[in-house]
């Protein structure tokens, strides 16, 4: 049930890429007051000149916006809920830009946070001495499958039927989900941001298959990312890697479904192996394979997905050897130091904590020693 | 110049696969007394029934053999020089089978030895208490590019114009090369078996490209191993990995050319990158890519090539991270413990030696502490 109050919420969308434009357009069509921010003037100008975003596909119509801007203070001023729909690699810079302008009571949702997104955002606000009382949340993935053909025009291919979300501090999750539910009733609460971060299946489905498809990527053949790329051996590798991820989830007493279960629940694609399961998801028939190793599947999903999960697994003394091999292979193939540039328990100041202290921080948002009972 | 004595040498070929049959057939055509051993009765029966091997390609004719046998004592009895042309994974078993029958003065040449082949063969003879005075040697690779269409018929596609060889002890290298030169004038001496072992370019050219071609291997496409498989990124990876190998070669004061130089010298294929160089080797136009990960390029070249080189590099404190990543990736993709089953400085009893002691052993064949001068 929506209250009158909630219906009047003002939404700010940070990021004018495929996801941000789709969300802004969709929300405009749904009648929410919504404004959009992007760093690229061309994108913003195109949207401004037509006053909103044309949406096709699962949703059809013209989403009117309050305004579109390249000024972060403008988009934040008066916004109740701020949705960051941007590459995880940009989260730190966005947090820094937002810090001086955030006000008490505003809610920031990283949509999605990749791994450790909310923790990093919070860390940056602290570094920037932002004292406003802000709740930060993250979602497990992007709710849309979408494309933007040109600025101001998007194609929404699919909308997820459920999406897990949590806030830091965790006792604000229910409030955040209630706000999100005014537009997206399919959002539901997770235990805490650590659970959301560990539910990052992009870290499973993107880097390993991409690297192990190096020859196909650099071949003359067109290929389909999931249908051709998740071969039996590659699918098996991802399933084994996913067990490492789940061992961390379990060690922390959290919940996450495995990749196979994920396809069964969310895509109605049931099969004994991942290689077979992806072929039962018709939507994947249109997902083309990349033509270069330099894509977000590696450049983002390794440092913002695998690297933090590996660092956490090592902190817990768990076997993360397959994930680690993929991190190293990515670093060596692309000549990048993802371990250094990525999010880790060290970079987030968690590595000196005990596991109990870390989880207490994740729950409460307050760093500190736990007094023994 | 051949001496009359050398022309009468009797050669025993151990191994009736592509390489062994090609060598036996070619030597028969050249008029050398030669006999062939294999474990498979079907192969031996087919060759026996026709009295030799039919050779086509670079060499044409019928190579008459003294005899073909499945009995190791028969093939060794009276042989002057014993050429082992077998998968490196079989070297240990072959050494064990040969041990009771070897006689003083016999020369065993592993053709090729992969990495640490001669050291392993020697170790097995010692374990089996073989006290015969035998010289063991190894070659850097197989001298033939060849195929056996069916038992008793081979196709020799190419013969290398030069091939490096060394013996343990190293002061016997010259003698061994002289013997080999009676049939193969293109064989030339290397410093010692360690140099030969580190010249194993199969360890560079096979495992990494195979694993990084996983998707193409498991695709519907036919592909060419070198022309399609050594893409720009894969070629670059191999070149970087090869630098790790050469850092070991250099640290031990040995010599080896890098992969690019190798193609220039031996195949007249000169190009600024490996990916381009392989395309200038016309012979590679016929080398098809495999259709399964379970091939010798991984199952043999990781445990008998990369694993020993990695173990030596670590002993020397050198960066072998790219080679190590490929070992791990292979282990994880194929669910094998190559590090445990492969040749290492540990398994060969070298890891407790100083570098000087190890190299002294490689030179002299005698284990022991070096007295300080």
XYZ file of C-alpha atoms in Angstrom:
746
model
C 0.000 0.000 0.000
C 1.394 3.361 -1.000
C 0.889 6.250 1.360
C 0.162 9.651 -0.116
C 3.426 10.853 1.332
C 5.505 8.195 -0.467
C 3.890 8.868 -3.825
C 5.234 12.370 -3.726
C 8.840 11.299 -3.228
C 11.324 12.919 -5.561
C 13.830 10.630 -7.206
C 17.280 11.568 -8.482
C 18.935 9.223 -10.929
C 22.731 9.488 -11.067
C 23.964 8.111 -14.378
C 22.616 8.518 -17.894
C 23.755 5.249 -19.426
C 21.501 2.380 -20.457
C 20.331 1.639 -16.935
C 19.963 5.202 -15.677
C 18.006 6.385 -18.702
C 15.753 3.316 -18.588
C 15.011 3.892 -14.939
C 14.414 7.629 -15.338
C 12.191 7.041 -18.367
C 10.232 4.272 -16.671
C 9.729 6.325 -13.511
C 8.602 9.292 -15.574
C 6.020 7.089 -17.287
C 4.891 5.833 -13.856
C 4.350 9.459 -12.859
C 7.095 9.942 -10.299
C 8.904 13.258 -9.973
C 12.316 12.285 -11.328
C 15.449 14.085 -12.456
C 18.566 12.724 -14.148
C 22.260 13.524 -13.813
C 25.132 12.541 -16.077
C 28.650 13.849 -16.598
C 28.271 13.932 -20.389
C 26.743 17.224 -21.651
C 25.729 15.632 -24.967
C 23.553 13.053 -23.244
C 21.985 15.628 -20.976
C 21.383 18.095 -23.805
C 19.621 15.474 -25.917
C 17.322 14.569 -23.032
C 16.719 18.194 -22.053
C 15.760 19.187 -25.585
C 12.976 16.609 -25.662
C 12.023 17.007 -22.007
C 12.328 13.365 -21.116
C 13.040 9.860 -22.382
C 11.296 7.763 -24.982
C 10.886 4.181 -23.781
C 10.182 1.074 -25.866
C 9.985 -2.633 -25.179
C 8.522 -4.051 -21.974
C 7.379 -0.536 -21.148
C 6.210 1.873 -23.847
C 5.792 5.621 -23.623
C 7.458 8.921 -22.975
C 8.870 9.466 -19.515
C 8.727 13.140 -18.626
C 11.522 14.316 -16.327
C 11.606 17.218 -13.882
C 14.940 18.088 -15.465
C 18.256 16.673 -16.646
C 21.543 18.180 -15.526
C 25.295 17.827 -15.430
C 25.384 19.567 -12.029
C 25.438 17.189 -9.098
C 24.161 19.796 -6.609
C 21.099 20.423 -8.790
C 20.127 16.779 -9.054
C 20.575 16.184 -5.324
C 18.822 19.330 -4.108
C 15.378 18.324 -2.901
C 15.697 14.662 -3.888
C 14.313 12.152 -1.384
C 15.883 9.075 -2.855
C 19.039 9.040 -4.956
C 19.606 6.065 -7.236
C 23.163 5.580 -8.511
C 22.983 3.673 -11.800
C 26.602 3.861 -12.866
C 29.633 1.650 -13.423
C 31.021 0.528 -10.068
C 34.343 2.030 -11.113
C 32.645 5.451 -10.912
C 31.100 4.957 -7.450
C 34.044 6.462 -5.594
C 34.087 9.614 -7.716
C 30.304 9.941 -7.486
C 30.425 9.598 -3.697
C 33.081 12.306 -3.555
C 31.006 14.615 -5.761
C 27.854 13.974 -3.709
C 29.475 14.366 -0.283
C 29.251 18.188 0.037
C 25.614 18.271 -1.086
C 23.912 15.400 0.739
C 21.311 16.330 3.355
C 19.945 14.594 6.441
C 17.313 12.017 5.603
C 18.372 11.395 2.016
C 18.665 7.797 0.900
C 21.323 6.702 -1.608
C 20.780 3.386 -3.402
C 23.593 1.923 -5.499
C 21.749 0.092 -8.230
C 23.640 -2.175 -8.248
C 26.531 -1.848 -5.814
C 28.673 -4.552 -7.403
C 30.626 -5.870 -4.381
C 31.250 -3.595 -1.370
C 29.616 -0.636 -3.150
C 27.700 0.702 -0.149
C 30.698 0.192 2.140
C 32.914 2.149 -0.250
C 30.350 4.934 -0.675
C 30.065 5.238 3.093
C 33.848 5.261 3.455
C 34.189 8.105 0.943
C 31.502 10.172 2.706
C 33.450 9.708 5.956
C 36.731 10.656 4.274
C 35.034 13.759 2.873
C 33.718 14.657 6.336
C 30.115 14.439 5.225
C 28.228 14.548 8.511
C 24.725 14.434 7.053
C 22.587 11.596 8.313
C 22.337 9.591 5.089
C 21.298 5.977 4.593
C 23.218 4.094 1.913
C 21.828 0.976 0.292
C 22.680 -1.322 -2.576
C 20.815 -3.744 -4.811
C 22.093 -7.125 -5.929
C 21.850 -6.296 -9.627
C 20.218 -3.948 -12.117
C 16.453 -4.401 -12.314
C 16.396 -3.748 -16.072
C 17.718 -5.609 -19.073
C 17.953 -2.636 -21.374
C 19.744 -0.716 -24.090
C 19.985 2.911 -25.037
C 20.170 3.205 -28.812
C 20.851 6.948 -28.612
C 20.566 9.553 -25.839
C 16.924 9.980 -24.890
C 15.780 6.677 -26.348
C 15.854 3.387 -24.475
C 14.696 -0.139 -25.085
C 13.682 -2.088 -21.981
C 14.057 -5.762 -22.837
C 13.079 -7.109 -19.443
C 12.374 -6.167 -15.837
C 13.385 -8.512 -13.022
C 10.546 -9.976 -10.976
C 12.463 -9.724 -7.715
C 15.563 -7.963 -6.506
C 17.265 -8.080 -3.129
C 18.300 -4.856 -1.406
C 19.811 -3.846 1.915
C 20.986 -0.713 3.681
C 23.788 0.207 6.023
C 22.851 0.373 8.834
C 20.797 -2.758 8.359
C 17.965 -1.566 10.569
C 17.171 0.976 7.831
C 16.717 -1.720 5.176
C 12.996 -2.032 5.790
C 12.497 1.718 5.404
C 14.539 1.800 2.182
C 12.663 -1.161 0.719
C 9.359 0.518 1.530
C 10.457 3.624 -0.352
C 11.691 1.570 -3.316
C 8.481 -0.466 -3.295
C 6.452 2.643 -4.135
C 7.925 2.278 -7.625
C 9.266 -1.279 -7.580
C 7.153 -3.673 -5.525
C 9.525 -6.493 -6.489
C 12.368 -5.144 -4.322
C 12.746 -7.144 -1.111
C 15.032 -6.939 1.907
C 18.291 -8.863 2.392
C 20.097 -9.346 5.699
C 22.633 -6.554 5.194
C 24.872 -5.000 2.540
C 27.421 -7.813 2.912
C 24.808 -10.312 1.789
C 23.921 -8.104 -1.178
C 27.602 -7.689 -2.093
C 28.175 -11.429 -2.015
C 25.128 -11.970 -4.215
C 27.007 -10.314 -7.090
C 26.578 -12.955 -9.771
C 28.210 -10.743 -12.395
C 31.463 -11.627 -10.650
C 30.692 -15.260 -11.437
C 29.174 -14.919 -14.901
C 31.412 -12.293 -16.477
C 35.182 -12.449 -15.849
C 35.884 -16.203 -16.106
C 33.760 -16.800 -19.212
C 35.181 -13.691 -20.869
C 38.817 -14.631 -20.282
C 38.231 -18.244 -21.287
C 36.604 -16.940 -24.476
C 39.693 -14.931 -25.403
C 40.159 -16.796 -28.671
C 36.516 -16.443 -29.704
C 36.556 -12.755 -28.724
C 39.563 -12.195 -30.974
C 38.285 -14.459 -33.752
C 36.388 -13.626 -36.929
C 33.293 -15.374 -35.554
C 30.230 -13.647 -34.165
C 29.189 -15.389 -30.992
C 26.544 -15.276 -28.290
C 27.892 -14.498 -24.852
C 25.906 -17.066 -22.899
C 24.781 -19.579 -25.492
C 28.189 -20.010 -27.138
C 30.442 -18.681 -24.378
C 29.332 -20.836 -21.462
C 30.694 -24.097 -22.872
C 30.605 -27.254 -20.711
C 34.105 -26.709 -19.256
C 33.585 -22.989 -18.752
C 30.194 -23.565 -17.141
C 31.737 -26.170 -14.845
C 34.495 -23.742 -13.899
C 31.944 -21.067 -12.987
C 29.909 -23.549 -10.939
C 33.031 -24.505 -8.975
C 33.986 -20.857 -8.521
C 30.473 -20.156 -7.293
C 30.976 -22.759 -4.558
C 33.870 -20.669 -3.286
C 31.592 -17.605 -3.177
C 28.915 -19.578 -1.323
C 31.423 -20.867 1.225
C 32.016 -17.217 2.204
C 28.280 -16.523 2.332
C 27.842 -19.544 4.600
C 30.806 -18.698 6.835
C 29.218 -15.296 7.540
C 25.787 -16.813 8.216
C 24.245 -15.085 5.193
C 22.056 -16.315 2.348
C 22.524 -16.523 -1.395
C 21.368 -18.974 -4.033
C 23.892 -20.687 -6.274
C 24.097 -19.771 -9.966
C 22.064 -22.774 -11.069
C 19.313 -22.048 -8.557
C 19.420 -18.423 -9.644
C 18.581 -19.376 -13.219
C 15.820 -21.669 -12.032
C 14.202 -19.050 -9.779
C 14.663 -15.880 -11.808
C 14.630 -17.106 -15.393
C 12.695 -20.356 -15.103
C 15.757 -21.974 -16.705
C 16.289 -25.316 -15.020
C 19.060 -27.712 -16.044
C 21.678 -29.907 -14.364
C 24.584 -27.765 -15.568
C 25.159 -24.054 -16.054
C 26.092 -24.579 -19.699
C 22.665 -26.110 -20.289
C 20.775 -23.714 -18.004
C 21.829 -20.555 -19.861
C 20.566 -22.072 -23.100
C 17.114 -22.370 -21.555
C 16.974 -18.626 -20.964
C 15.531 -17.366 -24.263
C 16.517 -13.765 -23.476
C 20.184 -14.782 -23.720
C 19.690 -15.625 -27.390
C 20.131 -11.933 -28.091
C 23.170 -11.259 -25.953
C 26.111 -10.992 -28.319
C 29.657 -11.810 -27.307
C 32.162 -8.990 -27.105
C 34.870 -8.318 -29.682
C 37.513 -7.125 -27.229
C 38.823 -8.180 -23.819
C 38.573 -4.555 -22.700
C 34.965 -4.546 -21.508
C 33.206 -3.973 -18.206
C 32.908 -7.756 -17.825
C 36.599 -7.704 -16.971
C 37.553 -4.092 -16.229
C 34.713 -3.674 -13.728
C 33.692 -7.142 -12.604
C 37.205 -8.169 -11.592
C 38.244 -5.185 -9.419
C 34.711 -4.471 -8.123
C 33.531 -8.098 -7.907
C 36.093 -10.874 -7.792
C 38.857 -8.905 -6.057
C 36.724 -7.919 -3.019
C 35.220 -11.417 -2.750
C 38.695 -12.985 -2.931
C 40.057 -10.600 -0.299
C 37.163 -11.429 2.022
C 37.566 -15.161 1.447
C 41.261 -14.975 2.289
C 40.513 -12.979 5.426
C 38.199 -15.818 6.440
C 40.825 -18.449 5.567
C 38.662 -20.036 2.876
C 39.669 -21.611 -0.440
C 39.180 -19.016 -3.166
C 41.746 -20.463 -5.559
C 39.559 -20.509 -8.655
C 38.443 -16.915 -8.216
C 42.054 -15.964 -7.551
C 43.244 -17.660 -10.725
C 40.743 -15.641 -12.744
C 41.848 -12.405 -11.066
C 45.495 -13.194 -11.895
C 44.703 -14.282 -15.434
C 42.777 -11.065 -15.998
C 45.610 -8.988 -14.579
C 48.155 -10.768 -16.744
C 46.121 -10.780 -19.954
C 45.166 -7.110 -19.674
C 48.318 -5.942 -17.905
C 46.349 -4.317 -15.054
C 46.805 -4.481 -11.296
C 43.172 -5.132 -10.382
C 44.181 -6.325 -6.910
C 45.662 -2.917 -6.202
C 42.944 -0.811 -7.816
C 39.995 -2.941 -6.720
C 37.917 -2.928 -3.580
C 39.332 -5.111 -0.830
C 38.844 -5.668 2.889
C 42.112 -3.747 3.225
C 41.067 -0.737 1.128
C 37.775 -0.560 3.030
C 39.459 -0.737 6.419
C 37.887 -4.072 7.354
C 40.962 -6.268 7.446
C 42.052 -5.294 10.949
C 38.662 -6.187 12.363
C 37.636 -9.553 13.708
C 34.876 -11.185 11.704
C 32.434 -10.251 14.479
C 33.577 -6.624 14.400
C 33.282 -6.507 10.631
C 29.744 -7.888 10.671
C 28.823 -5.552 13.508
C 30.054 -2.652 11.375
C 28.066 -3.907 8.397
C 24.954 -4.113 10.598
C 25.321 -0.844 12.499
C 27.509 1.307 10.310
C 29.613 2.070 13.365
C 33.258 1.047 13.466
C 34.526 -0.119 16.826
C 35.718 -2.913 19.023
C 33.098 -5.243 20.330
C 33.105 -5.476 24.111
C 33.216 -9.102 25.178
C 30.078 -10.195 27.024
C 82.427 -37.889 -42.058
C 81.063 -41.226 -40.908
C 83.542 -43.787 -39.694
C 82.961 -47.400 -40.671
C 82.469 -48.195 -37.001
C 79.692 -45.632 -36.562
C 77.821 -46.776 -39.640
C 77.350 -50.144 -38.039
C 75.700 -48.776 -34.892
C 72.495 -50.493 -33.992
C 69.595 -48.227 -33.050
C 66.662 -49.145 -30.839
C 63.573 -46.978 -31.066
C 61.320 -47.080 -27.985
C 57.838 -45.988 -28.952
C 55.711 -46.801 -31.978
C 53.638 -43.636 -32.202
C 53.904 -40.982 -34.918
C 57.439 -39.965 -33.970
C 58.864 -43.409 -33.249
C 57.558 -44.957 -36.442
C 58.747 -42.000 -38.507
C 62.206 -42.257 -37.025
C 62.422 -46.049 -37.399
C 61.152 -45.861 -40.989
C 63.491 -43.020 -41.923
C 66.505 -44.773 -40.363
C 65.610 -47.987 -42.163
C 65.524 -46.082 -45.454
C 68.908 -44.538 -44.573
C 70.247 -48.086 -44.131
C 70.834 -48.182 -40.394
C 70.246 -51.360 -38.405
C 67.154 -50.357 -36.443
C 64.554 -52.094 -34.321
C 61.315 -50.792 -32.832
C 59.551 -51.379 -29.530
C 56.013 -50.498 -28.514
C 53.680 -51.669 -25.784
C 50.768 -52.148 -28.200
C 50.766 -55.613 -29.863
C 48.519 -54.406 -32.711
C 51.024 -51.763 -33.776
C 53.933 -54.174 -33.575
C 52.080 -56.961 -35.422
C 51.185 -54.629 -38.293
C 54.805 -53.535 -38.660
C 56.147 -57.076 -38.274
C 53.839 -58.443 -40.927
C 55.218 -56.034 -43.525
C 58.807 -56.128 -42.233
C 59.135 -52.390 -41.823
C 57.511 -49.000 -42.267
C 56.230 -47.249 -45.363
C 57.270 -43.587 -45.353
C 55.770 -40.749 -47.385
C 56.265 -36.994 -47.520
C 59.655 -35.329 -47.051
C 61.174 -38.820 -47.203
C 59.734 -41.526 -49.459
C 60.364 -45.243 -49.319
C 60.127 -48.367 -47.287
C 62.206 -48.523 -44.134
C 63.208 -52.108 -43.406
C 63.598 -52.905 -39.705
C 65.708 -55.547 -37.998
C 62.578 -56.417 -36.043
C 59.659 -54.954 -34.106
C 58.791 -56.200 -30.644
C 56.727 -55.662 -27.531
C 59.572 -57.077 -25.398
C 61.831 -54.411 -23.928
C 64.750 -56.821 -23.339
C 64.723 -57.803 -27.030
C 64.859 -54.248 -28.325
C 67.647 -53.278 -25.918
C 69.813 -56.350 -26.385
C 72.700 -55.408 -28.642
C 71.518 -51.856 -29.278
C 74.205 -49.175 -29.248
C 71.942 -46.183 -29.075
C 68.428 -46.198 -27.645
C 66.064 -43.437 -28.722
C 62.983 -42.936 -26.565
C 60.276 -41.368 -28.714
C 57.364 -41.485 -26.306
C 55.074 -39.200 -24.337
C 56.973 -37.702 -21.421
C 54.300 -39.136 -19.121
C 55.634 -42.593 -20.093
C 59.326 -41.838 -19.477
C 59.272 -43.017 -15.869
C 57.657 -46.356 -16.741
C 60.008 -46.835 -19.695
C 63.038 -46.121 -17.497
C 61.807 -48.671 -14.982
C 61.293 -51.272 -17.712
C 64.725 -50.588 -19.222
C 66.645 -50.569 -15.930
C 67.257 -54.344 -15.580
C 68.408 -54.701 -19.197
C 70.686 -51.739 -19.845
C 74.360 -52.524 -20.431
C 77.601 -50.578 -20.004
C 78.248 -48.221 -22.881
C 74.668 -47.898 -24.062
C 73.387 -44.411 -24.788
C 69.763 -43.455 -24.113
C 68.403 -40.362 -25.860
C 65.014 -38.978 -24.860
C 63.707 -37.516 -28.083
C 62.501 -35.165 -26.740
C 62.889 -35.142 -22.962
C 60.228 -32.507 -22.339
C 61.529 -30.791 -19.168
C 63.771 -32.735 -16.751
C 63.399 -35.935 -18.811
C 67.038 -37.052 -18.589
C 67.182 -36.179 -14.887
C 64.073 -38.251 -14.237
C 65.317 -41.179 -16.318
C 68.597 -41.144 -14.398
C 66.757 -40.930 -11.094
C 64.658 -43.988 -11.946
C 67.733 -46.002 -12.974
C 69.288 -45.136 -9.597
C 66.108 -46.087 -7.738
C 66.077 -49.379 -9.636
C 69.704 -49.996 -8.714
C 70.844 -50.065 -12.312
C 74.621 -49.927 -12.021
C 75.397 -50.128 -15.736
C 77.476 -47.290 -17.065
C 74.862 -45.625 -19.263
C 74.838 -42.139 -20.722
C 71.449 -40.419 -20.820
C 70.731 -37.547 -23.161
C 67.769 -35.506 -24.278
C 66.847 -33.398 -27.285
C 65.007 -30.081 -27.177
C 62.158 -31.282 -29.372
C 61.151 -33.936 -31.894
C 63.080 -33.687 -35.147
C 60.064 -34.692 -37.230
C 56.761 -33.064 -37.979
C 54.890 -36.248 -38.803
C 51.743 -38.338 -38.678
C 51.031 -42.032 -38.666
C 47.837 -42.677 -40.600
C 47.815 -46.325 -39.558
C 50.400 -48.690 -38.030
C 53.265 -49.206 -40.458
C 52.513 -46.088 -42.531
C 53.848 -42.645 -41.730
C 53.803 -39.249 -43.350
C 56.841 -37.057 -42.626
C 55.708 -33.466 -43.132
C 58.971 -31.850 -42.144
C 62.403 -32.451 -40.628
C 64.029 -29.804 -38.449
C 67.235 -28.288 -39.778
C 68.854 -28.141 -36.360
C 68.177 -29.633 -32.968
C 69.999 -29.093 -29.680
C 71.003 -32.065 -27.552
C 72.935 -32.692 -24.361
C 73.887 -35.601 -22.119
C 74.304 -36.155 -18.431
C 77.170 -36.093 -17.596
C 77.749 -33.113 -19.846
C 81.227 -34.215 -20.844
C 79.554 -37.030 -22.798
C 77.492 -34.643 -24.900
C 80.070 -34.444 -27.648
C 80.260 -38.227 -27.934
C 76.451 -38.540 -28.043
C 76.133 -35.815 -30.671
C 78.769 -37.572 -32.786
C 76.765 -40.768 -32.657
C 73.526 -38.971 -33.480
C 75.234 -37.080 -36.304
C 75.869 -40.354 -38.166
C 72.134 -40.254 -38.945
C 71.230 -36.659 -38.126
C 73.981 -34.163 -38.943
C 71.694 -31.348 -37.783
C 71.956 -32.368 -34.105
C 74.276 -30.043 -32.183
C 75.475 -29.844 -28.586
C 73.926 -27.744 -25.826
C 75.602 -26.855 -22.530
C 73.897 -29.544 -20.457
C 70.532 -31.247 -19.960
C 69.241 -28.305 -17.911
C 69.661 -26.054 -20.931
C 67.830 -28.564 -23.105
C 65.035 -28.905 -20.545
C 64.570 -25.152 -20.387
C 64.448 -24.993 -24.178
C 61.096 -26.809 -24.081
C 58.991 -24.476 -26.176
C 56.034 -26.847 -26.082
C 55.575 -25.643 -22.511
C 55.176 -22.150 -23.934
C 53.203 -22.891 -27.097
C 50.780 -25.544 -25.876
C 49.155 -25.146 -22.435
C 48.351 -21.408 -22.367
C 46.961 -21.221 -25.906
C 44.955 -24.406 -25.367
C 43.338 -23.230 -22.141
C 42.660 -19.758 -23.532
C 41.017 -21.438 -26.517
C 38.594 -23.374 -24.304
C 35.554 -21.805 -25.925
C 36.768 -22.441 -29.459
C 37.740 -26.013 -28.532
C 34.223 -26.646 -27.265
C 32.519 -24.717 -30.083
C 31.028 -25.941 -33.337
C 33.827 -24.237 -35.281
C 36.781 -25.976 -36.865
C 39.898 -23.992 -36.114
C 43.613 -23.965 -36.774
C 45.742 -24.332 -33.672
C 48.343 -21.704 -34.483
C 46.698 -19.502 -37.091
C 43.403 -19.076 -35.240
C 44.482 -20.014 -31.717
C 47.399 -17.648 -31.213
C 45.285 -14.472 -31.181
C 46.952 -11.129 -30.359
C 46.210 -11.349 -26.611
C 47.114 -15.035 -26.399
C 50.322 -14.471 -28.342
C 51.203 -11.593 -26.036
C 50.552 -13.766 -23.004
C 52.889 -16.458 -24.343
C 55.600 -13.894 -25.106
C 55.395 -12.604 -21.523
C 55.423 -16.143 -20.149
C 58.459 -16.879 -22.278
C 60.291 -13.997 -20.585
C 59.821 -15.827 -17.288
C 61.368 -18.963 -18.810
C 64.296 -16.962 -20.165
C 64.902 -15.310 -16.798
C 65.563 -18.815 -15.418
C 67.816 -19.664 -18.358
C 69.774 -16.476 -17.733
C 69.996 -16.965 -13.963
C 71.644 -20.339 -14.560
C 74.065 -18.937 -17.146
C 72.519 -21.010 -19.948
C 71.352 -20.176 -23.448
C 68.000 -20.307 -25.179
C 66.354 -18.191 -27.828
C 62.985 -16.583 -27.169
C 59.876 -17.824 -28.989
C 59.956 -15.055 -31.560
C 63.620 -15.664 -32.344
C 62.856 -19.371 -32.531
C 60.322 -18.819 -35.318
C 62.736 -16.566 -37.137
C 65.642 -19.021 -36.958
C 63.894 -22.346 -37.425
C 60.875 -21.463 -39.545
C 62.053 -18.304 -41.300
C 58.922 -16.700 -39.843
C 59.826 -13.194 -38.772
C 57.299 -10.784 -37.292
C 57.087 -8.302 -34.411
C 54.547 -10.418 -32.479
C 54.023 -14.117 -31.913
C 50.485 -13.913 -33.237
C 51.840 -12.618 -36.538
C 54.913 -14.865 -36.591
C 52.969 -18.132 -36.456
C 50.920 -16.995 -39.446
C 54.126 -16.713 -41.455
C 54.881 -20.384 -40.893
C 53.067 -22.040 -43.801
C 53.332 -25.500 -42.213
C 51.015 -24.337 -39.416
C 48.225 -23.868 -41.948
C 47.589 -27.600 -41.625
C 47.662 -27.916 -37.853
C 44.064 -28.258 -36.741
C 42.856 -27.180 -33.328
C 41.752 -29.835 -30.892
C 38.137 -30.605 -30.038
C 38.725 -31.416 -26.364
C 40.747 -29.980 -23.495
C 42.004 -33.493 -22.739
C 45.015 -33.560 -25.029
C 48.766 -33.883 -24.596
C 49.058 -30.113 -24.976
C 47.686 -29.903 -21.455
C 47.943 -33.374 -19.916
C 51.632 -33.698 -20.814
C 52.943 -30.174 -21.352
C 51.728 -28.883 -17.999
C 53.107 -31.590 -15.652
C 56.203 -32.345 -17.762
C 56.861 -28.787 -18.952
C 55.368 -25.888 -17.040
C 55.334 -27.543 -13.614
C 59.085 -28.328 -13.579
C 59.987 -24.901 -14.991
C 57.785 -23.184 -12.376
C 59.317 -25.238 -9.559
C 62.820 -24.343 -10.719
C 61.915 -20.668 -11.066
C 60.527 -20.579 -7.541
C 63.649 -22.299 -6.211
C 65.632 -19.488 -7.818
C 63.293 -16.857 -6.395
C 62.214 -15.623 -9.819
C 58.825 -14.332 -10.998
C 56.998 -17.202 -12.676
C 53.497 -15.868 -12.050
C 52.174 -16.223 -15.584
C 53.359 -19.815 -15.905
C 51.922 -20.524 -12.475
C 48.536 -19.066 -13.433
C 48.400 -21.393 -16.424
C 49.320 -24.405 -14.270
C 46.545 -23.527 -11.815
C 44.019 -22.816 -14.543
C 44.804 -26.167 -16.126
C 44.482 -27.964 -12.808
C 41.171 -26.263 -12.092
C 39.673 -26.676 -15.568
C 40.633 -30.343 -15.841
C 40.372 -31.176 -12.143
C 43.912 -32.603 -12.033
C 46.750 -32.066 -9.575
C 49.511 -31.504 -12.111
C 51.749 -29.943 -9.460
C 51.668 -33.185 -7.522
C 51.988 -35.569 -10.460
C 54.447 -33.489 -12.476
C 58.224 -33.274 -12.434
C 59.569 -30.786 -9.928
C 62.878 -29.902 -8.303
C 61.399 -31.623 -5.246
C 60.430 -34.866 -7.002
C 63.867 -35.018 -8.630
C 65.717 -34.442 -5.369
C 67.176 -31.107 -6.455
C 65.392 -28.768 -4.079
C 67.716 -29.346 -1.143
C 70.765 -28.488 -3.213
C 72.265 -25.061 -3.623
C 72.083 -23.753 -7.163
C 75.797 -24.522 -7.534
C 75.291 -28.098 -6.306
C 72.356 -28.589 -8.663
C 74.306 -27.364 -11.666
C 77.297 -29.456 -10.617
C 75.000 -32.487 -10.527
C 73.592 -31.618 -13.948
C 77.154 -31.355 -15.299
C 78.682 -34.397 -13.639
C 75.783 -36.683 -12.860
C 77.150 -37.014 -9.355
C 75.115 -35.815 -6.379
C 77.041 -34.277 -3.556
C 78.081 -31.235 -1.635
C 80.506 -28.906 -3.298
C 83.604 -28.254 -1.244
C 84.219 -24.547 -0.966
C 87.404 -23.443 -2.685
